[in-house]
């Protein structure tokens, strides 16, 4: 093929049209449109973009193809998209496979020797690789969901968290019994079974938020994604759930440190989300929230002595929000025995060598100074010991 032929086919992409917006394909297009005078510079710029990802052009292009949120996937969520789109998909994969096997001298005839030659994989099968990825789309996802598993909501759009908290369940000793209920609920979500929204309620520092993050990390390979939503963004959740409804992955909408004032408009938004709208609850989304307050809504004595003619009904509505979570798991401040077990396990994880009786004594004194026993306090204490800080 000549450069203009490559360019014509590239610009005619329909199913994989999003590839035109990627940096490496954009740089390649600059090569294909460059005049003879600017061709060396355009080629060097393309190679700089390519080599930042790897020296094998075939692998780079194939990765872009497999992670692309293309038209077929959006229409059919990984299944058959119909004869027209499936035929277009096959034709475009033929072209992309040929493009991925192209060497520098295929794209730039007579390329000077000072330009480095990228590597290719001549026997790469884009069709087989794509079908394998499509079969596993329920676990690996596509687009940004294939590259990331934790997201935030910014201006109504999902933004990936590039460096999420690496917390693992094995690093959270002491609350295995409480977490097992949440794990069972999460496994049901992944299996497509009926799932409850979950409220993790309890004392500060007991690992509620860490539990949700660790679960997201644990089940990411099985198709679980976590989206953190701030309380002020609750009104955006219905539109977000509509967008996610056809996605083959499963999602936890994570609301951390949840509480409301009595006149908070976000109260009604969350209530509607938990109860479901006329469209019903999405099968692939569950809400996991944490709170230090059992009833979620702050209530003062003034609220109880106000001029509301039906005050008891109002109080009942405020107090019933927590009951709309199908599963409530309580994380209580650890007693002495549990706190010592947490200290012992964390000491093992961090490689802290200290007699257990001395560990317990020093850990109890540290907790007293820190305001009380909790897994967070235990971790702070062990990390200081591991760092060589005198406590």
PDB file of N, CA and C in Angstrom, residues 18 30 66 83 87 96 128 163 195 237 264 303 308 355 371 376:
ATOM      1  N   UNK A  18     -12.957   5.575  17.122  1.00  0.00           N
ATOM      2  CA  UNK A  18     -12.340   6.218  18.288  1.00  0.00           C
ATOM      3  C   UNK A  18     -10.812   6.137  18.252  1.00  0.00           C
ATOM      4  N   UNK A  30      -0.215  11.808  10.993  1.00  0.00           N
ATOM      5  CA  UNK A  30       0.671  12.904  10.589  1.00  0.00           C
ATOM      6  C   UNK A  30       1.750  12.411   9.629  1.00  0.00           C
ATOM      7  N   UNK A  66      -8.030  -3.711  21.253  1.00  0.00           N
ATOM      8  CA  UNK A  66      -8.712  -4.520  22.267  1.00  0.00           C
ATOM      9  C   UNK A  66      -9.344  -3.662  23.351  1.00  0.00           C
ATOM     10  N   UNK A  83     -25.655  -8.079  11.274  1.00  0.00           N
ATOM     11  CA  UNK A  83     -24.837  -8.395  10.095  1.00  0.00           C
ATOM     12  C   UNK A  83     -24.064  -7.213   9.533  1.00  0.00           C
ATOM     13  N   UNK A  87     -19.979  -7.272   9.739  1.00  0.00           N
ATOM     14  CA  UNK A  87     -19.194  -7.271   8.502  1.00  0.00           C
ATOM     15  C   UNK A  87     -18.187  -6.122   8.509  1.00  0.00           C
ATOM     16  N   UNK A  96      -6.657  -3.286  10.054  1.00  0.00           N
ATOM     17  CA  UNK A  96      -5.823  -2.971  11.222  1.00  0.00           C
ATOM     18  C   UNK A  96      -4.735  -4.021  11.423  1.00  0.00           C
ATOM     19  N   UNK A 128      -8.637 -13.283  16.101  1.00  0.00           N
ATOM     20  CA  UNK A 128      -8.682 -14.213  17.228  1.00  0.00           C
ATOM     21  C   UNK A 128      -8.543 -13.480  18.554  1.00  0.00           C
ATOM     22  N   UNK A 163      -3.998   6.016  40.288  1.00  0.00           N
ATOM     23  CA  UNK A 163      -3.242   5.361  41.354  1.00  0.00           C
ATOM     24  C   UNK A 163      -4.179   5.106  42.542  1.00  0.00           C
ATOM     25  N   UNK A 195     -29.220  -8.388  44.498  1.00  0.00           N
ATOM     26  CA  UNK A 195     -28.180  -7.778  45.311  1.00  0.00           C
ATOM     27  C   UNK A 195     -28.755  -6.646  46.143  1.00  0.00           C
ATOM     28  N   UNK A 237     -26.567  10.501  39.961  1.00  0.00           N
ATOM     29  CA  UNK A 237     -26.513   9.044  39.915  1.00  0.00           C
ATOM     30  C   UNK A 237     -27.547   8.425  38.964  1.00  0.00           C
ATOM     31  N   UNK A 264     -31.553  18.760  54.016  1.00  0.00           N
ATOM     32  CA  UNK A 264     -30.620  18.544  52.911  1.00  0.00           C
ATOM     33  C   UNK A 264     -31.370  17.968  51.706  1.00  0.00           C
ATOM     34  N   UNK A 303     -35.486  20.198  66.364  1.00  0.00           N
ATOM     35  CA  UNK A 303     -36.305  19.481  65.391  1.00  0.00           C
ATOM     36  C   UNK A 303     -37.468  18.762  66.063  1.00  0.00           C
ATOM     37  N   UNK A 308     -44.004  21.386  63.513  1.00  0.00           N
ATOM     38  CA  UNK A 308     -44.506  20.404  62.554  1.00  0.00           C
ATOM     39  C   UNK A 308     -45.695  19.676  63.164  1.00  0.00           C
ATOM     40  N   UNK A 355       8.189  -9.124  71.466  1.00  0.00           N
ATOM     41  CA  UNK A 355       7.404 -10.053  72.269  1.00  0.00           C
ATOM     42  C   UNK A 355       5.949  -9.589  72.368  1.00  0.00           C
ATOM     43  N   UNK A 371      -6.732   8.283  71.639  1.00  0.00           N
ATOM     44  CA  UNK A 371      -8.164   8.492  71.839  1.00  0.00           C
ATOM     45  C   UNK A 371      -9.008   7.247  71.799  1.00  0.00           C
ATOM     46  N   UNK A 376      -7.343   1.493  62.719  1.00  0.00           N
ATOM     47  CA  UNK A 376      -6.519   2.586  62.198  1.00  0.00           C
ATOM     48  C   UNK A 376      -5.393   2.937  63.162  1.00  0.00           C
TER      49      UNK A 376
END
